[in-house]
Short mmCIF file of C-alpha atoms in Angstrom, two decimals:
data_model
loop_
_atom_site.label_atom_id
_atom_site.label_comp_id
_atom_site.label_asym_id
_atom_site.label_seq_id
_atom_site.Cartn_x
_atom_site.Cartn_y
_atom_site.Cartn_z
CA MET A 1237 44.50 -101.84 -22.49
CA VAL A 1238 45.09 -103.96 -25.56
CA GLU A 1239 42.02 -103.88 -27.94
CA ARG A 1240 40.74 -107.30 -28.73
CA LYS A 1241 40.21 -108.24 -32.38
CA PRO A 1242 36.48 -109.44 -33.29
CA TRP A 1243 37.76 -112.94 -34.11
CA HIS A 1244 39.34 -113.48 -30.72
CA ALA A 1245 35.99 -114.46 -29.33
CA ILE A 1246 35.69 -117.07 -32.04
CA PHE A 1247 39.17 -118.49 -31.07
CA ARG A 1248 38.00 -118.56 -27.42
CA LEU A 1249 35.09 -120.74 -28.33
CA LEU A 1250 37.36 -123.21 -30.13
CA GLU A 1251 39.80 -123.66 -27.18
CA ARG A 1252 38.34 -127.03 -26.15
CA ASP A 1253 38.98 -130.16 -28.09
CA GLU A 1254 35.30 -131.06 -28.11
CA ARG A 1255 34.38 -127.78 -29.97
CA VAL A 1256 37.16 -128.31 -32.48
CA PHE A 1257 35.92 -131.69 -33.13
CA ALA A 1258 32.36 -130.33 -33.66
CA VAL A 1259 33.60 -127.88 -36.16
CA LEU A 1260 35.80 -130.38 -37.88
CA LEU A 1261 32.89 -132.82 -38.31
CA ALA A 1262 30.50 -130.16 -39.51
CA VAL A 1263 33.04 -128.93 -42.16
CA ALA A 1264 33.68 -132.53 -43.30
CA MET A 1265 30.00 -133.46 -43.69
CA VAL A 1266 28.57 -130.22 -44.96
CA GLY A 1267 31.52 -129.78 -47.29
CA GLY A 1268 31.23 -133.37 -48.53
CA LEU A 1269 27.41 -132.98 -49.07
CA ALA A 1270 27.99 -129.78 -50.98
CA THR A 1271 30.72 -131.21 -53.19
CA LEU A 1272 28.66 -134.29 -54.15
CA GLY A 1273 25.90 -131.95 -55.04
CA PHE A 1274 27.80 -131.07 -58.24
CA VAL A 1275 27.31 -134.57 -59.60
CA PRO A 1276 24.09 -134.49 -61.67
CA LEU A 1277 21.25 -136.77 -60.51
CA ARG A 1278 18.78 -138.45 -62.58
CA PRO A 1279 15.42 -136.67 -62.91
CA ARG A 1280 13.51 -139.02 -60.61
CA GLU A 1281 16.13 -138.83 -57.94
CA ARG A 1282 16.40 -135.02 -57.85
CA ILE A 1283 16.27 -133.25 -54.40
CA ASP A 1284 16.60 -129.72 -53.17
CA LEU A 1285 20.29 -130.12 -52.29
CA VAL A 1286 20.79 -126.45 -51.53
CA SER A 1287 18.10 -126.57 -48.87
CA LEU A 1288 19.48 -129.83 -47.60
CA VAL A 1289 23.01 -128.35 -47.23
CA VAL A 1290 21.52 -125.27 -45.39
CA TRP A 1291 19.39 -127.34 -43.01
CA PHE A 1292 22.43 -129.74 -42.48
CA ALA A 1293 24.62 -126.78 -41.62
CA PHE A 1294 22.00 -125.60 -39.06
CA TYR A 1295 21.85 -129.00 -37.52
CA LYS A 1296 25.68 -128.98 -36.98
CA LEU A 1297 25.50 -125.43 -35.57
CA GLY A 1298 22.91 -126.75 -33.12
CA ILE A 1299 25.32 -129.70 -32.05
CA PHE A 1300 28.18 -127.03 -31.53
CA ALA A 1301 25.73 -125.02 -29.40
CA LEU A 1302 24.85 -127.98 -27.26
CA VAL A 1303 28.50 -128.96 -26.66
CA THR A 1304 29.13 -125.39 -25.63
CA VAL A 1305 26.17 -125.20 -23.14
CA GLN A 1306 26.40 -128.78 -21.87
CA PRO A 1307 30.07 -129.69 -21.81
CA ARG A 1308 29.63 -132.44 -19.31
CA ALA A 1309 27.35 -134.28 -21.78
CA THR A 1310 29.71 -133.92 -24.71
CA ARG A 1311 30.27 -137.71 -25.29
CA LYS A 1312 26.47 -138.52 -25.22
CA ILE A 1313 25.73 -135.64 -27.53
CA PHE A 1314 28.38 -136.72 -30.07
CA LEU A 1315 27.28 -140.35 -29.89
CA GLY A 1316 23.70 -139.24 -30.56
CA ALA A 1317 24.90 -137.03 -33.45
CA LEU A 1318 26.84 -139.89 -34.89
CA ALA A 1319 23.64 -142.15 -34.89
CA ILE A 1320 21.70 -139.27 -36.61
CA ASP A 1321 24.38 -138.60 -39.17
CA LEU A 1322 24.54 -142.35 -40.14
CA LEU A 1323 20.68 -142.43 -40.49
CA LEU A 1324 20.65 -139.17 -42.56
CA VAL A 1325 23.29 -140.49 -44.96
CA PHE A 1326 21.35 -143.77 -45.30
CA VAL A 1327 18.15 -141.77 -46.12
CA LEU A 1328 20.12 -139.66 -48.61
CA ILE A 1329 21.60 -142.73 -50.33
CA LEU A 1330 18.17 -144.39 -50.39
CA LEU A 1331 16.57 -141.20 -52.07
CA THR A 1332 19.38 -140.83 -54.55
CA GLY A 1333 19.67 -144.16 -56.24
CA GLY A 1334 20.42 -146.72 -53.51
CA GLY A 1335 23.20 -148.96 -54.64
CA GLY A 1336 24.09 -146.61 -57.45
CA SER A 1337 24.27 -143.47 -55.44
CA LEU A 1338 27.52 -141.59 -54.83
CA PHE A 1339 26.48 -140.22 -51.47
CA TYR A 1340 27.75 -143.36 -49.86
CA LEU A 1341 31.10 -141.49 -49.97
CA LEU A 1342 29.87 -139.43 -46.95
CA PHE A 1343 30.38 -142.48 -44.83
CA PHE A 1344 34.22 -141.98 -45.22
CA PRO A 1345 34.60 -138.62 -43.51
CA LEU A 1346 31.87 -139.54 -40.91
CA VAL A 1347 33.64 -142.72 -39.80
CA ALA A 1348 37.18 -141.16 -39.93
CA VAL A 1349 36.48 -137.95 -38.11
CA ASN A 1350 34.49 -139.86 -35.33
CA ALA A 1351 37.40 -142.20 -35.01
CA TYR A 1352 39.64 -139.23 -34.11
CA TYR A 1353 37.40 -138.39 -31.18
CA PHE A 1354 36.13 -141.81 -29.96
CA GLY A 1355 39.16 -144.04 -30.67
CA PRO A 1356 39.60 -147.24 -32.65
CA TRP A 1357 36.71 -149.40 -31.06
CA ILE A 1358 33.94 -146.84 -31.88
CA ALA A 1359 35.56 -146.43 -35.38
CA PHE A 1360 35.29 -150.20 -35.97
CA VAL A 1361 31.69 -150.39 -34.75
CA THR A 1362 30.84 -147.30 -36.85
CA ALA A 1363 32.44 -148.86 -40.04
CA LEU A 1364 30.29 -152.00 -39.56
CA ALA A 1365 27.15 -149.81 -39.08
CA ALA A 1366 28.06 -147.79 -42.23
CA GLY A 1367 28.54 -151.01 -44.20
CA SER A 1368 25.19 -152.47 -42.95
CA LEU A 1369 23.31 -149.29 -43.86
CA MET A 1370 24.81 -149.29 -47.25
CA ALA A 1371 23.79 -152.81 -47.85
CA ALA A 1372 20.22 -152.05 -46.66
CA ALA A 1373 19.97 -149.10 -49.00
CA ALA A 1374 21.30 -151.14 -51.90
CA TRP A 1375 18.78 -153.92 -51.08
CA LEU A 1376 15.84 -151.52 -50.72
CA ALA A 1377 16.83 -149.49 -53.78
CA PRO A 1378 18.70 -151.69 -56.34
CA PRO A 1379 21.09 -152.24 -57.95
CA TRP A 1380 22.38 -154.69 -55.33
CA ILE A 1381 26.15 -154.27 -54.80
CA GLY A 1382 26.78 -157.79 -53.58
CA TRP A 1383 28.18 -158.99 -50.27
CA THR A 1384 31.69 -158.66 -51.68
CA GLY A 1385 31.08 -154.94 -52.34
CA VAL A 1386 29.64 -154.48 -48.82
CA SER A 1387 32.71 -156.23 -47.19
CA LEU A 1388 35.03 -154.04 -49.21
CA LEU A 1389 33.26 -150.90 -48.19
CA VAL A 1390 33.42 -151.95 -44.54
CA VAL A 1391 37.20 -152.47 -44.84
CA LEU A 1392 37.66 -149.22 -46.68
CA PHE A 1393 35.54 -147.42 -44.02
CA GLY A 1394 37.10 -149.04 -41.10
CA LEU A 1395 40.78 -149.63 -41.84
CA PRO A 1396 41.86 -145.92 -42.12
CA ALA A 1397 39.36 -145.02 -39.32
CA VAL A 1398 40.78 -147.57 -36.84
CA ILE A 1399 44.36 -146.29 -37.73
CA VAL A 1400 43.25 -142.69 -37.07
CA GLY A 1401 41.67 -143.77 -33.81
CA ILE A 1402 44.85 -145.46 -32.62
CA VAL A 1403 47.00 -142.45 -33.58
CA ALA A 1404 44.60 -140.09 -31.88
CA ASP A 1405 44.61 -142.09 -28.71
CA ARG A 1406 48.34 -142.16 -28.59
CA GLU A 1407 48.44 -138.45 -29.20
CA ARG A 1408 46.00 -137.83 -26.33
CA ARG A 1409 47.98 -139.98 -23.96
CA ALA A 1410 51.28 -138.19 -24.96
CA ARG A 1411 49.61 -134.77 -24.57
CA GLY A 1412 48.28 -135.82 -21.18
CA GLU A 1413 51.89 -136.88 -20.00
CA VAL A 1414 53.20 -133.55 -21.18
CA GLU A 1415 50.46 -131.66 -19.47
CA GLY A 1416 51.09 -133.75 -16.26
CA LEU A 1417 54.78 -132.96 -16.59
CA LEU A 1418 54.15 -129.30 -16.96
CA ASN A 1419 51.73 -129.24 -13.95
CA ARG A 1420 54.38 -131.03 -11.78
CA LEU A 1421 56.96 -128.70 -13.07
CA GLN A 1422 54.89 -125.66 -12.10
CA ALA A 1423 54.18 -127.26 -8.69
CA ALA A 1424 57.88 -127.75 -8.21
CA GLN A 1425 58.65 -124.21 -9.22
CA GLU A 1426 56.06 -122.87 -6.75
CA GLU A 1427 57.48 -125.17 -4.01
CA LEU A 1428 60.92 -123.98 -4.74
CA VAL A 1429 59.81 -120.18 -4.51
CA VAL A 1430 58.17 -120.99 -1.04
CA SER A 1431 61.24 -122.89 0.02
CA GLU A 1432 63.57 -119.99 -0.92
CA ARG A 1433 61.36 -117.64 1.01
CA MET A 1434 61.29 -119.89 4.01
CA ALA A 1435 65.10 -120.29 3.83
CA THR A 1436 65.34 -116.49 3.76
CA VAL A 1437 63.05 -116.15 6.76
CA GLY A 1438 65.05 -118.93 8.48
CA ARG A 1439 68.32 -117.18 7.97
CA LEU A 1440 66.81 -113.82 9.13
CA SER A 1441 65.30 -115.35 12.24
CA LEU A 1442 68.55 -117.16 13.01
CA LYS A 1443 70.39 -113.83 12.85
CA VAL A 1444 67.70 -112.18 15.01
CA ALA A 1445 68.04 -114.92 17.60
CA HIS A 1446 71.90 -114.36 17.60
CA GLU A 1447 71.49 -110.72 18.04
CA VAL A 1448 68.88 -111.21 20.83
CA ARG A 1449 71.22 -113.29 22.97
CA ASN A 1450 73.54 -110.40 23.92
CA PRO A 1451 70.75 -108.02 25.18
CA ILE A 1452 69.19 -110.98 27.09
CA SER A 1453 72.52 -111.73 28.84
CA ALA A 1454 72.88 -108.06 29.61
CA ILE A 1455 69.30 -107.79 30.99
CA GLU A 1456 69.87 -110.98 33.19
CA LEU A 1457 73.15 -109.60 34.55
CA ASN A 1458 71.69 -106.16 35.35
CA ALA A 1459 68.54 -107.95 37.00
CA GLU A 1460 70.86 -110.00 39.04
CA LEU A 1461 72.87 -106.89 40.14
CA LEU A 1462 69.60 -105.02 40.86
CA GLY A 1463 68.45 -108.00 42.90
CA ASP A 1464 71.53 -107.89 45.10
CA ILE A 1465 71.00 -104.11 45.70
CA VAL A 1466 67.30 -104.70 46.52
CA ARG A 1467 68.12 -107.52 48.93
CA ALA A 1468 70.56 -105.33 50.94
CA ARG A 1469 67.71 -103.05 51.79
CA ASN A 1470 64.70 -103.33 53.90
CA GLY A 1471 61.25 -101.87 53.68
CA LEU A 1472 57.86 -102.58 52.13
CA ASP A 1473 58.92 -101.04 48.87
CA MET A 1474 61.91 -103.29 48.72
CA GLU A 1475 59.75 -106.37 49.19
CA GLU A 1476 57.69 -105.38 46.16
CA ALA A 1477 60.91 -104.47 44.21
CA ARG A 1478 62.39 -107.97 44.95
CA GLY A 1479 59.10 -109.45 43.56
CA LEU A 1480 59.37 -107.35 40.38
CA VAL A 1481 63.14 -108.28 39.99
CA THR A 1482 62.34 -112.03 40.43
CA SER A 1483 59.53 -111.81 37.85
CA ILE A 1484 61.98 -109.97 35.33
CA ARG A 1485 64.64 -112.75 35.86
CA ASP A 1486 62.03 -115.46 35.35
CA GLN A 1487 60.87 -113.95 32.02
CA VAL A 1488 64.48 -113.39 30.96
CA ASN A 1489 65.27 -117.04 31.66
CA THR A 1490 62.19 -118.14 29.64
CA LEU A 1491 63.26 -115.96 26.77
CA ASP A 1492 66.86 -117.21 27.11
CA ALA A 1493 65.57 -120.92 26.98
CA LEU A 1494 63.38 -120.15 23.99
CA THR A 1495 66.34 -118.64 22.07
CA GLU A 1496 68.67 -121.47 22.90
CA GLU A 1497 66.04 -124.08 21.89
CA TYR A 1498 65.40 -122.34 18.53
CA LEU A 1499 69.14 -122.06 17.82
CA ALA A 1500 69.56 -125.77 18.67
CA PHE A 1501 66.86 -126.55 16.22
CA ALA A 1502 68.04 -124.15 13.36
CA ARG A 1503 71.68 -125.23 13.77
CA PHE A 1504 71.17 -128.84 14.22
CA PRO A 1505 74.66 -130.30 14.72
CA LYS A 1506 76.09 -133.21 12.70
CA ALA A 1507 76.00 -136.35 14.69
CA HIS A 1508 79.26 -138.02 15.84
CA PHE A 1509 78.82 -141.65 16.54
CA GLU A 1510 80.76 -143.54 19.12
CA GLU A 1511 80.15 -146.79 20.96
CA GLU A 1512 78.31 -146.14 24.24
CA SER A 1513 76.10 -147.85 26.70
CA ILE A 1514 72.43 -146.98 26.51
CA ASN A 1515 71.69 -148.27 29.94
CA GLN A 1516 74.42 -146.06 31.52
CA LEU A 1517 73.03 -142.99 29.61
CA VAL A 1518 69.48 -143.80 30.96
CA GLU A 1519 70.74 -144.16 34.55
CA GLU A 1520 72.79 -141.14 34.52
CA LEU A 1521 69.92 -138.98 33.04
CA ALA A 1522 67.56 -140.36 35.57
CA ALA A 1523 70.04 -139.31 38.31
CA PHE A 1524 70.20 -135.91 36.93
CA VAL A 1525 66.40 -135.45 36.78
CA ARG A 1526 65.62 -137.13 40.02
CA PRO A 1527 66.11 -133.98 42.22
CA VAL A 1528 63.60 -132.10 40.11
CA ALA A 1529 61.07 -134.97 40.40
CA ASP A 1530 61.54 -135.04 44.24
CA ARG A 1531 60.87 -131.33 44.49
CA GLN A 1532 57.56 -131.90 42.52
CA GLY A 1533 56.64 -134.84 44.86
CA LEU A 1534 56.97 -137.26 41.93
CA THR A 1535 58.07 -140.92 41.98
CA MET A 1536 60.71 -141.84 39.44
CA HIS A 1537 61.32 -145.36 38.35
CA VAL A 1538 64.22 -146.56 36.09
CA ALA A 1539 64.20 -150.06 34.50
CA THR A 1540 67.19 -151.09 32.24
CA ASP A 1541 67.42 -154.45 30.34
CA PRO A 1542 70.85 -156.00 30.95
CA ALA A 1543 70.63 -157.47 27.45
CA VAL A 1544 70.78 -154.11 25.76
CA PRO A 1545 74.16 -154.07 23.89
CA MET A 1546 76.60 -151.36 23.33
CA MET A 1547 75.68 -149.21 20.41
CA GLU A 1548 77.12 -146.50 18.16
CA ILE A 1549 75.30 -143.28 19.19
CA ASP A 1550 75.86 -139.62 19.63
CA ARG A 1551 75.61 -139.51 23.31
CA ALA A 1552 75.00 -135.78 23.75
CA LEU A 1553 72.34 -135.64 21.09
CA LEU A 1554 70.52 -138.82 22.32
CA ARG A 1555 70.62 -137.51 25.86
CA GLN A 1556 68.96 -134.33 24.67
CA ALA A 1557 66.27 -136.25 22.85
CA ILE A 1558 65.40 -138.39 26.00
CA LEU A 1559 65.64 -135.31 28.23
CA ASN A 1560 63.06 -133.47 26.16
CA LEU A 1561 60.68 -136.39 26.66
CA VAL A 1562 61.36 -136.53 30.27
CA LYS A 1563 60.62 -132.74 30.59
CA ASN A 1564 57.34 -133.30 28.89
CA GLY A 1565 56.57 -136.03 31.35
CA LEU A 1566 57.44 -133.93 34.50
CA GLU A 1567 55.26 -131.09 33.20
CA ALA A 1568 52.34 -133.55 32.62
CA LEU A 1569 52.75 -134.72 36.25
CA SER A 1570 52.58 -131.26 37.91
CA ARG A 1571 49.96 -132.57 40.31
CA GLY A 1572 51.87 -135.75 41.38
CA GLY A 1573 52.38 -139.20 39.88
CA GLU A 1574 55.05 -141.57 38.55
CA LEU A 1575 57.59 -141.12 35.79
CA THR A 1576 59.40 -144.21 34.36
CA ILE A 1577 62.38 -144.44 32.07
CA ALA A 1578 63.13 -147.83 30.74
CA SER A 1579 65.30 -149.63 28.15
CA ARG A 1580 64.90 -153.01 26.65
CA ALA A 1581 66.38 -155.23 23.86
CA LEU A 1582 64.17 -156.40 21.07
CA GLY A 1583 66.18 -158.59 18.70
CA ASP A 1584 67.84 -156.27 16.15
CA ALA A 1585 66.51 -153.14 17.89
CA VAL A 1586 66.61 -151.29 21.20
CA GLU A 1587 63.61 -149.41 22.72
CA ILE A 1588 63.93 -146.46 25.15
CA SER A 1589 60.61 -145.46 26.70
CA VAL A 1590 59.47 -142.52 28.84
CA SER A 1591 56.11 -143.05 30.41
CA ASP A 1592 54.03 -141.10 32.91
CA THR A 1593 50.79 -141.48 34.81
CA GLY A 1594 49.40 -138.07 33.80
CA PRO A 1595 46.23 -137.34 31.92
CA GLY A 1596 47.58 -138.62 28.54
CA ILE A 1597 47.28 -136.80 25.18
CA GLY A 1598 43.93 -135.71 23.87
CA PRO A 1599 42.75 -136.11 20.35
CA GLU A 1600 42.82 -132.38 19.69
CA VAL A 1601 46.54 -132.34 20.37
CA ALA A 1602 47.56 -135.82 18.93
CA GLY A 1603 47.43 -134.73 15.39
CA ARG A 1604 49.78 -131.79 15.81
CA LEU A 1605 52.07 -133.31 18.51
CA PHE A 1606 55.30 -133.19 16.41
CA GLU A 1607 54.26 -130.04 14.50
CA GLN A 1608 57.07 -127.35 14.87
CA PHE A 1609 56.05 -124.31 17.14
CA PHE A 1610 52.96 -126.11 18.26
CA THR A 1611 52.64 -126.12 22.12
CA THR A 1612 50.03 -126.28 24.79
CA LYS A 1613 52.29 -124.66 27.32
CA PRO A 1614 52.17 -121.02 28.14
CA GLN A 1615 55.91 -120.69 28.05
CA GLY A 1616 56.64 -123.51 25.51
CA THR A 1617 58.58 -123.08 22.29
CA GLY A 1618 56.92 -126.10 20.47
CA LEU A 1619 60.33 -127.33 19.38
CA GLY A 1620 61.19 -130.05 21.98
CA LEU A 1621 59.47 -132.96 20.39
CA SER A 1622 60.57 -131.74 16.84
CA ILE A 1623 64.16 -131.73 18.02
CA SER A 1624 63.78 -135.19 19.64
CA ARG A 1625 62.40 -136.67 16.48
CA GLN A 1626 65.11 -135.06 14.40
CA ILE A 1627 67.85 -136.57 16.55
CA ILE A 1628 66.15 -140.01 16.52
CA GLU A 1629 65.93 -139.89 12.86
CA GLU A 1630 69.58 -138.90 12.63
CA HIS A 1631 70.25 -142.20 14.40
CA ARG A 1632 68.08 -144.07 11.89
CA GLY A 1633 65.49 -144.74 14.45
CA GLU A 1634 61.82 -143.94 15.12
CA LEU A 1635 59.91 -141.96 17.76
CA ALA A 1636 56.36 -143.09 18.47
CA TRP A 1637 53.87 -142.37 21.26
CA ALA A 1638 50.77 -143.82 22.74
CA ASN A 1639 48.28 -143.39 25.49
CA ARG A 1640 48.68 -145.97 28.22
CA PRO A 1641 45.46 -148.10 29.10
CA GLY A 1642 45.81 -147.17 32.71
CA GLY A 1643 46.24 -143.43 32.07
CA GLY A 1644 49.15 -141.36 30.92
CA ALA A 1645 51.28 -141.28 27.81
CA MET A 1646 54.34 -143.18 26.68
CA PHE A 1647 56.94 -142.06 24.22
CA THR A 1648 59.10 -144.83 22.65
CA ILE A 1649 62.41 -144.42 20.89
CA ARG A 1650 63.29 -147.39 18.74
CA LEU A 1651 66.90 -147.61 17.53
CA PRO A 1652 68.32 -150.20 15.25
CA VAL A 1653 71.37 -152.00 16.81
CA LYS A 1654 73.39 -151.83 13.65
CA ALA A 1655 72.33 -148.44 12.38
CA ALA A 1656 74.21 -147.02 9.43
CA ARG A 1657 76.25 -143.99 10.29
CA ALA A 1658 74.69 -140.68 9.18
CA SER A 1659 76.36 -139.40 6.06
#
């Protein structure tokens, strides 16, 4: 372990700008007061300057302690200290000759250093206050320096202070921009690390999915052969064996479907656009699904709009996207109901909707509907809707959903008629 030097603790205290400013102001004021103490005073204006410097130093140390203990009240503390400093310098000028005192020079570091922290406007107000206090001291303890002298002092106090304030503001803005840039750079680096890890996990899982396909096929084939053997024999044991074989094949089919869906998601193919009929696609898909709906006791409706024009689409991908929505509708209608696939022309767009009369989508599911791998089905992959949305976005379209007023859910695909080809 590296041994820390004793002065490291001091440097830690001076890390914040406010503490640096407190030290800077203390050095300027205490040092200025001590320096002016070398100028001899007239006997009637003599003060115990050594004690004054010591007490002033303790006062500045107290300001530093307050800033350290109460960092949220820093600005109020410094504003209060500024007012006290102006009054102390005024009293010091009044006690050491008024208009003839050299201690008015303490206004210069006081105004300039505060301008660094507070900016040009406070610097301007402080310069006016310093000039007014100097005028009051000269009026109470002649000689009177005249309004011209007061005006010159205000200009001499204020002009360099305002410039310091402007420069300090610009420096703070530039530093804030640099810090913001560094924070964004750090965040981007962290995101890059996460992305690289996710890419590695994705490549690994894709390889695993590829490798799993062969054993799945072998298990499915062997289960089928075993089923043939079992069916050729009779007996109570064979009945139980046939049930077990059927269960094995069902689970294998589920695993096979999951693997295929994941591979389709991970290796999303590049779309190949050709001019096709949306209505024909919808009607053919409905004819393909109708036998499944009939076995479930469902009613299927198809409504196509003759005004729907020919469009440039990837027929296979768009069919897959609509089929995924239809499958969700069929699963939502496991207890009976109606499923409707419709198309309609809307100016420069075409809509394809899949609606059902099921229970609809609850609020606990709605927020995660398109989230990858999120599913409410025991055997679901959570990729169907993600794949559908990916396909629709590849067609420069949008996929939206809504609960129907009469019950059930509706998914709507909106495709622009003149969509730009995917690059």
